Short mmCIF file of C-alpha atoms in Angstrom, two decimals:
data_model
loop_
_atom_site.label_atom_id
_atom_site.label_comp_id
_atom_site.label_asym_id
_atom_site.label_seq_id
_atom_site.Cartn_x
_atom_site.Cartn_y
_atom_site.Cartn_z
CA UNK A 1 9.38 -12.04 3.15
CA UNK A 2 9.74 -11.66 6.95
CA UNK A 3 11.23 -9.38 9.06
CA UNK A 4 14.48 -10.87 11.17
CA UNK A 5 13.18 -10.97 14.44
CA UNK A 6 9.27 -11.59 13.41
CA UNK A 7 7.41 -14.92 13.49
CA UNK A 8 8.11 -17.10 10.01
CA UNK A 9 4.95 -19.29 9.08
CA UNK A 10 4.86 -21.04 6.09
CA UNK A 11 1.71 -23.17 5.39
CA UNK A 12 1.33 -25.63 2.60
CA UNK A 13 -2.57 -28.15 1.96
CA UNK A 14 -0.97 -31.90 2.38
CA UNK A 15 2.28 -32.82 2.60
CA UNK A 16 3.83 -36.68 2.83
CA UNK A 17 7.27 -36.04 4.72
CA UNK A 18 6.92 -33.75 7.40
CA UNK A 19 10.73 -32.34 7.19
CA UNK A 20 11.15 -28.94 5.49
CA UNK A 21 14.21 -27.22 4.99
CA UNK A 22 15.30 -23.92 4.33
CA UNK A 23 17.96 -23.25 1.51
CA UNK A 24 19.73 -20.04 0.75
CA UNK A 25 19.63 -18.42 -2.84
CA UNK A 26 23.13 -20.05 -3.30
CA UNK A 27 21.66 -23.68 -2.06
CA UNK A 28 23.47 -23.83 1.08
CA UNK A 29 20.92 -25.23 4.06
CA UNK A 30 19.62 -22.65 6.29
CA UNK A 31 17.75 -24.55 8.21
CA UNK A 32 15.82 -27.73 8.42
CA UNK A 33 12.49 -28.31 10.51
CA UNK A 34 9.45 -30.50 10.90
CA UNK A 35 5.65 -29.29 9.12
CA UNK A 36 2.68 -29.45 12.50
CA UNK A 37 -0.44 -30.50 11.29
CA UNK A 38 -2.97 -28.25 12.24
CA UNK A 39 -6.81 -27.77 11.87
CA UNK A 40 -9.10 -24.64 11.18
CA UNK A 41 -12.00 -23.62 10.49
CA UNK A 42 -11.23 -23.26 6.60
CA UNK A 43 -9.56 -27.04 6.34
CA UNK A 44 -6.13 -28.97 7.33
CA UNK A 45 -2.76 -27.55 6.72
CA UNK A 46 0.93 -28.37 7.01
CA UNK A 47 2.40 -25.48 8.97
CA UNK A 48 6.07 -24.98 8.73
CA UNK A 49 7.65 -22.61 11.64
CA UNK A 50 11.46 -21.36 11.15
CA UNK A 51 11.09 -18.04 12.90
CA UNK A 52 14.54 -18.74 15.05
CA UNK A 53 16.32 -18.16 11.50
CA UNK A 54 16.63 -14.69 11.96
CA UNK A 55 19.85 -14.08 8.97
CA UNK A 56 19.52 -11.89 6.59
CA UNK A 57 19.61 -12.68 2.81
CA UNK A 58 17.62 -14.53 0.10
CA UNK A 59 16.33 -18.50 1.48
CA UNK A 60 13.48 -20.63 -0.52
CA UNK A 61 11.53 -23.59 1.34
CA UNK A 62 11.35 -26.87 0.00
CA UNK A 63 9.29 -30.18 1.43
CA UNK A 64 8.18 -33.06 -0.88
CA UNK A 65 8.81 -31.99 -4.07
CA UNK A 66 7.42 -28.38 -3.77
CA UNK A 67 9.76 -25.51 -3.76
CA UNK A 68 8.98 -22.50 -2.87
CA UNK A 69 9.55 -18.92 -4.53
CA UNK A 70 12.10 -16.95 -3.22
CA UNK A 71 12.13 -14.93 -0.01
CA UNK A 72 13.82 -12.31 1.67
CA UNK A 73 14.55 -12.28 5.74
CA UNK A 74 15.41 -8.70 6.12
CA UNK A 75 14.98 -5.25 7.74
CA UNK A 76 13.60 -3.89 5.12
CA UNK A 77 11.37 -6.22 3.73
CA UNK A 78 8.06 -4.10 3.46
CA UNK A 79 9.43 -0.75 1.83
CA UNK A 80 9.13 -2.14 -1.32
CA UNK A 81 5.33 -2.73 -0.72
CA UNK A 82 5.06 0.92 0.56
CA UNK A 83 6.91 2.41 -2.54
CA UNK A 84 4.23 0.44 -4.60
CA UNK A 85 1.28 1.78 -2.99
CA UNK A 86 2.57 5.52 -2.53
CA UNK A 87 3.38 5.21 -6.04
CA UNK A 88 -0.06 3.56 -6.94
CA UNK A 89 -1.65 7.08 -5.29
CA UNK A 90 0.27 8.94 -7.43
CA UNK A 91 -1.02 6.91 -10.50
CA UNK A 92 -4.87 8.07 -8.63
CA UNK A 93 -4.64 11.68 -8.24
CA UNK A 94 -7.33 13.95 -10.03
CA UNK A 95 -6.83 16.98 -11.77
CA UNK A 96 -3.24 16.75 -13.09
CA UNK A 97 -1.44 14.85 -15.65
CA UNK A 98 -0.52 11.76 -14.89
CA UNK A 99 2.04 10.62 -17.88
CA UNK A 100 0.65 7.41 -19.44
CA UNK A 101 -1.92 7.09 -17.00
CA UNK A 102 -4.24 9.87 -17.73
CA UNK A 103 -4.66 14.04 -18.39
CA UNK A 104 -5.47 16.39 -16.24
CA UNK A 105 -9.19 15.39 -15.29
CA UNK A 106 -12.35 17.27 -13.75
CA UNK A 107 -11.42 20.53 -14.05
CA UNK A 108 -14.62 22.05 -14.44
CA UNK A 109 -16.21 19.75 -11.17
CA UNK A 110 -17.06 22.23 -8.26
CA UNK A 111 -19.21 21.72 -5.01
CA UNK A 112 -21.62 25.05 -4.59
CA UNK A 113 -22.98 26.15 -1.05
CA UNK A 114 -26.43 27.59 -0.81
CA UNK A 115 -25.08 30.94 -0.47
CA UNK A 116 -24.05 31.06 -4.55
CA UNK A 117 -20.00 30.35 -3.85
CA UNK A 118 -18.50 27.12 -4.90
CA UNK A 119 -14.97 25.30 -4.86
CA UNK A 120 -13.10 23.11 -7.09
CA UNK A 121 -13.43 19.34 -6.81
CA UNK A 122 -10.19 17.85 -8.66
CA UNK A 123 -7.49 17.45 -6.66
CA UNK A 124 -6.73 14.67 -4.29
CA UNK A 125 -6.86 11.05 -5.38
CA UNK A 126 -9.55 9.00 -7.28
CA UNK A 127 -11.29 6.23 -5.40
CA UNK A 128 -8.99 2.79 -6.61
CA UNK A 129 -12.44 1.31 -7.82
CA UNK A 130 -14.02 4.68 -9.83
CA UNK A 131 -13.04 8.46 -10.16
CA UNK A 132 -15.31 9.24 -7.09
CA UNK A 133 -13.62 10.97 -3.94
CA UNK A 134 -14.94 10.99 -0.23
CA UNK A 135 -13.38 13.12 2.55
CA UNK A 136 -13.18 11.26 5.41
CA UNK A 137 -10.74 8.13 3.28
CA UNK A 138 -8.59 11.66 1.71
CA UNK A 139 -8.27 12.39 5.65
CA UNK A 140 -7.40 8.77 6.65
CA UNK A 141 -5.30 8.34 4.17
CA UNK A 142 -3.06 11.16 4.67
CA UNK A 143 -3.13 10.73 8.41
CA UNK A 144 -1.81 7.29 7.46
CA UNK A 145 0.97 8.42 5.33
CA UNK A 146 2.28 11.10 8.00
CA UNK A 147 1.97 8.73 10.28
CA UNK A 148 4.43 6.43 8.29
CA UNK A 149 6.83 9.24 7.66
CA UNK A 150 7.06 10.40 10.98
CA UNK A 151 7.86 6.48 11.23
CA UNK A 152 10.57 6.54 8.90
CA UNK A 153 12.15 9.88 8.87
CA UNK A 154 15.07 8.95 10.13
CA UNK A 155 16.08 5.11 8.46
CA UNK A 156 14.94 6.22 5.05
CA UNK A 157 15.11 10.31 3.77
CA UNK A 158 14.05 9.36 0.21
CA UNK A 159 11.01 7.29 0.89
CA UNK A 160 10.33 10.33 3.73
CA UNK A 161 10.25 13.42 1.16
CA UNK A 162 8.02 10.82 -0.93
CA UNK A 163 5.62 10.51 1.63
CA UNK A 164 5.62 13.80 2.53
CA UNK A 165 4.67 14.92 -1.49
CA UNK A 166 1.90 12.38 -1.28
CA UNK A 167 0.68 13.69 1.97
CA UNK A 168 0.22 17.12 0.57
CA UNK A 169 -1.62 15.43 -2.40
CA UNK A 170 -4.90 14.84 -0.42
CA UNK A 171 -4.15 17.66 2.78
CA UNK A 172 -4.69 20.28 0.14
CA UNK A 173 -7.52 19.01 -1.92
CA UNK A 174 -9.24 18.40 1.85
CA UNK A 175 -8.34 22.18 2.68
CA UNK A 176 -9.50 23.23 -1.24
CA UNK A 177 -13.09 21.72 -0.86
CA UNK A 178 -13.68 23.58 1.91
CA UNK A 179 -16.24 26.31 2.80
CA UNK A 180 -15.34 29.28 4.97
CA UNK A 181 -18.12 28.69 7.19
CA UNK A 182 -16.70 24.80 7.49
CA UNK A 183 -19.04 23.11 5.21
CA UNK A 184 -17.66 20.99 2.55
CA UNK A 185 -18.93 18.27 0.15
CA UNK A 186 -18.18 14.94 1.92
CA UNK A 187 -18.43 12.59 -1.13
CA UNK A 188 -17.83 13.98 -4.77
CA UNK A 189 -18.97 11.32 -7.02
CA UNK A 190 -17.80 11.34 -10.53
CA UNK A 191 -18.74 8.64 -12.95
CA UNK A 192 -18.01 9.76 -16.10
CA UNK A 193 -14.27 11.51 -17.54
CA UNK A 194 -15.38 14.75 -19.07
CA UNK A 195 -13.99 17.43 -20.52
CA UNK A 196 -12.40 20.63 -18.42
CA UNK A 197 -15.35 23.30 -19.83
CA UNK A 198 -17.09 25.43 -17.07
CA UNK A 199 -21.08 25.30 -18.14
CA UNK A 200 -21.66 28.81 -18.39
#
């Protein structure tokens, strides 16, 4: 979807008649326009502009025969992405249950300093391609997510506590792995799912 006020590109390979027109969900015309033919460096497209419809609601795009799927032109139009991927992070944190996703995991993983101490490992978030962890994405990550709370506070509380929770996810494993005399282990790399038992 688009945002209201943002620019709305639509690009299609080949198309015979130039004119494209907008319809809303209940088949009304939106708007109607003309496809540009433009070249890149990755081929020839079609590219249909309608960013001066700026209504809100549900539209599809139609030229030739093609129709489009539908779209929304609205305010909101990303938060459902972000409620995906906070909830994604939730489905990628270590060391707790995660119901029908996984159990509590890596328990018994711990980073040891050459002075005898260690800390625990699980916490945080598994990488999204293994069950490693590295400190610097736990740090950008949260950064990012305050960031986008401090955003949002005020236009949506319930997606703002749920950033918040997520937040604290990898702030305290990042505070957890960490030495009192400021080392820590940058990159914990787990490749296996083990049980929780402490070697003695």
């Amino acid at each position: 979807g688009y945002l209201p006020k943002s620019e709305k590109i639509a690009l299609i390979g080949k198309a015979v008649n130039k004119q494209f027109t907008i319809y809303t969900k209940d088949n009304e015309i939106a708007y109607n326009g003309v496809a540009e033919e433009i070249n890149t460096p990755l081929g020839s497209f079609n590219k249909m502009d309608f960013s001066s419809l700026e209504e809100q609601g549900e539209y599809y795009l139609t030229i030739d025969d093609k129709k489009s799927l539908p779209f929304i032109i609205n305010k909101k139009v990303f938060d459902s992405s972000i409620w995906k991927s906070i909830n994604f992070l939730r489905a990628l944190r270590c060391g707790v249950d995660i119901e029908g996703i996984h159990s509590a995991c890596h328990l018994n993983c711990r980073s040891f300093h050459s002075d005898g101490s260690s800390v625990p490992n699980f916490g945080g978030w598994h990488d999204a391609g293994d069950v490693s962890q590295f400190e610097i994405c736990t740090g950008e990550m949260a950064h990012a997510i305050l960031d986008l709370a401090e955003n949002i506070k005020d236009k949506d509380n319930d997606l703002y506590v749920r950033l918040l929770e997520e937040a604290r996810v990898g702030i305290n494993w990042l505070l957890q792995t960490k030495f009192k005399d400021g080392y820590r282990a940058l990159a914990v790399l787990y490749n296996v799912w083990r049980s929780n038992l402490l070697d003695k």
